[in-house]
Short mmCIF file of C-alpha atoms in Angstrom, two decimals:
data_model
loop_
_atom_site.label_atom_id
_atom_site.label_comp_id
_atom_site.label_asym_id
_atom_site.label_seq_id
_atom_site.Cartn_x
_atom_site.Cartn_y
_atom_site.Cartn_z
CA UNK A 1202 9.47 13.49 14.80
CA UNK A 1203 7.72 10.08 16.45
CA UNK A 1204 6.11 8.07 13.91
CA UNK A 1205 2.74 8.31 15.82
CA UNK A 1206 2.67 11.91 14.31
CA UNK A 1207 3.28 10.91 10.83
CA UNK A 1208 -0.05 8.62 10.55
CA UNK A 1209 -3.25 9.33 8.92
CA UNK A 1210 -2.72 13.38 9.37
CA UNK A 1211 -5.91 15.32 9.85
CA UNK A 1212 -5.01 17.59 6.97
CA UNK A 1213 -5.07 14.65 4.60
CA UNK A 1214 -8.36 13.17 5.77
CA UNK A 1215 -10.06 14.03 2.63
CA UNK A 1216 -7.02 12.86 0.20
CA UNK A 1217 -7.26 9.87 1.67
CA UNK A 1218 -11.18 9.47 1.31
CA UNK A 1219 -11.27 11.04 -1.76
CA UNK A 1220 -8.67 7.75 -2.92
CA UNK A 1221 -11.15 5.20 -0.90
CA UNK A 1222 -14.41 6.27 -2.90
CA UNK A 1223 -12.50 6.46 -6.34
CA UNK A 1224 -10.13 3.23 -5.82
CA UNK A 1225 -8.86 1.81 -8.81
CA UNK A 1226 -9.88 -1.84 -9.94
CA UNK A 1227 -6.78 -3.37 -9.16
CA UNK A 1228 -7.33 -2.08 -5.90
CA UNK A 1229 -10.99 -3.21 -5.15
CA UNK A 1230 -10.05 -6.55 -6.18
CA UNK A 1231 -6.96 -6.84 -3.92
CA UNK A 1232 -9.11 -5.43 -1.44
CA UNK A 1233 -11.35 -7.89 -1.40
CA UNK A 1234 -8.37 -10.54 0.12
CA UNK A 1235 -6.78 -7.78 2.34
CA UNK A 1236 -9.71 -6.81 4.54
CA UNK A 1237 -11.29 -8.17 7.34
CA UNK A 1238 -7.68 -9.48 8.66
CA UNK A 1239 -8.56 -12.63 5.77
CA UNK A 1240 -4.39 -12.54 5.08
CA UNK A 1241 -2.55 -14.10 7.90
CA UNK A 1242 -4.76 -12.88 10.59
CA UNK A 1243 -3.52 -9.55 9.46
CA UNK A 1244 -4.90 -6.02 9.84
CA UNK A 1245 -4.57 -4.18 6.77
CA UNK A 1246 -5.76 -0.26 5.65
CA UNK A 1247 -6.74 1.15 2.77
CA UNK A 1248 -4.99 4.63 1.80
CA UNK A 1249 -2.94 5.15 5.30
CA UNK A 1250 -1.25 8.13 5.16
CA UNK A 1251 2.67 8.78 6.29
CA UNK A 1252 3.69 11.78 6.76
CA UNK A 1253 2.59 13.93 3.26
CA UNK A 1254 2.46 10.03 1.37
CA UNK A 1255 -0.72 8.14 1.12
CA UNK A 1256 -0.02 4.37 1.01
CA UNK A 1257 -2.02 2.24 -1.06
CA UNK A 1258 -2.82 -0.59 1.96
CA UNK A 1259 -0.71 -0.76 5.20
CA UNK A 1260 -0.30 -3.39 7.53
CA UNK A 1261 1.01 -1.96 10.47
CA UNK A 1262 1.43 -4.81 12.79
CA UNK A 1263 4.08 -6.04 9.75
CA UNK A 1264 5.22 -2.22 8.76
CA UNK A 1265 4.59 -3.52 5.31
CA UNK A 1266 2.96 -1.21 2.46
CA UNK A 1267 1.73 -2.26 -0.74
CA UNK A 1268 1.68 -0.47 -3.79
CA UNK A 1269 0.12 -1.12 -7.09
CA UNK A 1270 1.19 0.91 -10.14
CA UNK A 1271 -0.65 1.49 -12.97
CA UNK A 1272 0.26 2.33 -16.47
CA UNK A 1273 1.42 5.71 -15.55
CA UNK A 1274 4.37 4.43 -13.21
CA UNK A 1275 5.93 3.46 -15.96
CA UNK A 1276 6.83 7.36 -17.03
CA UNK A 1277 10.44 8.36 -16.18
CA UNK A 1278 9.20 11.26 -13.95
CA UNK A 1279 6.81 8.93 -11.67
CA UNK A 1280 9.18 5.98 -11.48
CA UNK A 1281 12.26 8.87 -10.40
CA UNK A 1282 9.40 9.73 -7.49
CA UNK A 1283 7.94 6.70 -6.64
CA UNK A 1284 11.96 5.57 -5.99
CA UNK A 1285 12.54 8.41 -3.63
CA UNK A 1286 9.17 8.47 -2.03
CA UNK A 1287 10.07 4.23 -1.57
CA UNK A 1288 13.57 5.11 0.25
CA UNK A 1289 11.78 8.15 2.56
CA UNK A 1290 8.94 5.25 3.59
CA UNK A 1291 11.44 2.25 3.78
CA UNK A 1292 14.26 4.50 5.81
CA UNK A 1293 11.22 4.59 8.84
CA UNK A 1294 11.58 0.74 8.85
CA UNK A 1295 8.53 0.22 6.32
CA UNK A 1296 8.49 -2.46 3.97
CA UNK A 1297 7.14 -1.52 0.66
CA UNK A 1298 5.89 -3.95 -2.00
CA UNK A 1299 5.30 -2.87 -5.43
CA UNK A 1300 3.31 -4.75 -7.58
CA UNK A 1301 1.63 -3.90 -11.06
CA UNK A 1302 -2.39 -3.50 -11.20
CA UNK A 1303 -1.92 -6.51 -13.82
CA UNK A 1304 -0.41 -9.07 -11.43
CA UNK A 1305 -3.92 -8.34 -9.22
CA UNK A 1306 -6.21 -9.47 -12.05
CA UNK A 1307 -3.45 -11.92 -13.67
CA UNK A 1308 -1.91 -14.10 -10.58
CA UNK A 1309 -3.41 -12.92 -7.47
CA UNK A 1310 -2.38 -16.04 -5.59
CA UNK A 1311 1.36 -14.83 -6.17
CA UNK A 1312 0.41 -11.26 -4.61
CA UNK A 1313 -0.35 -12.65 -1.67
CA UNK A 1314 2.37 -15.22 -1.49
CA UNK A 1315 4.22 -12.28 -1.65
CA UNK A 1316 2.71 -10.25 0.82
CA UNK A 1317 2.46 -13.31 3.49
CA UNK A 1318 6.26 -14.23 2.93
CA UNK A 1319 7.11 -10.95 4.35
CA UNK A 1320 5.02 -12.11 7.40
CA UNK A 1321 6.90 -12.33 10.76
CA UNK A 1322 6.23 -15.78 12.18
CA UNK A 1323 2.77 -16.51 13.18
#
């Protein structure tokens, strides 16, 4: 399947609203640095789907995907997923980035180091 079929699938449209409207904080606040191209010139999206996943922000000039987990990623069950669903994004050349919703509200400034290192060159 070409990867310009697995993006933002009309079926999902209202998923991926749905997440916009109801983000969590962690999310509005990293947000708030991502939009607007304000990292490294860089476009970033808020709940891009691939394939049946919905990422938490995309970059897709970088192929990078970032992730924040909550409390609940720390069950067994949801950490077994979140490892496979990781592998299925990262095996279409996708960088993913996990980081928990604490590190957003605790050291933002590392987030985005961490984000921009993954950066090609500028």
């Amino acid at each position: 399947m070409h990867e310009g079929q697995l993006n933002n699938l009309k079926i999902l449209k209202p998923v991926r609203q749905a997440l916009r409207n109801e983000a969590t904080e962690a999310e509005k606040r990293l947000w708030q640095y991502l939009k607007g191209s304000q990292l490294g010139g860089r476009k970033f999206r808020r709940q891009h789907s691939l394939g049946l996943f919905i990422l938490d922000f995309y970059c897709p000039a970088e192929r990078i995907a970032v992730e924040l987990d909550g409390l609940v990623h720390d069950q067994l069950d949801v950490r077994s997923y979140d490892e496979e669903r990781q592998k299925a994004i990262e095996s279409l050349g996708i960088t993913v980035l996990r980081f928990p919703n604490e590190a957003v509200f605790l050291d933002i400034d590392q987030v985005l180091k961490t984000i921009r290192l993954q950066f090609k060159a500028d």
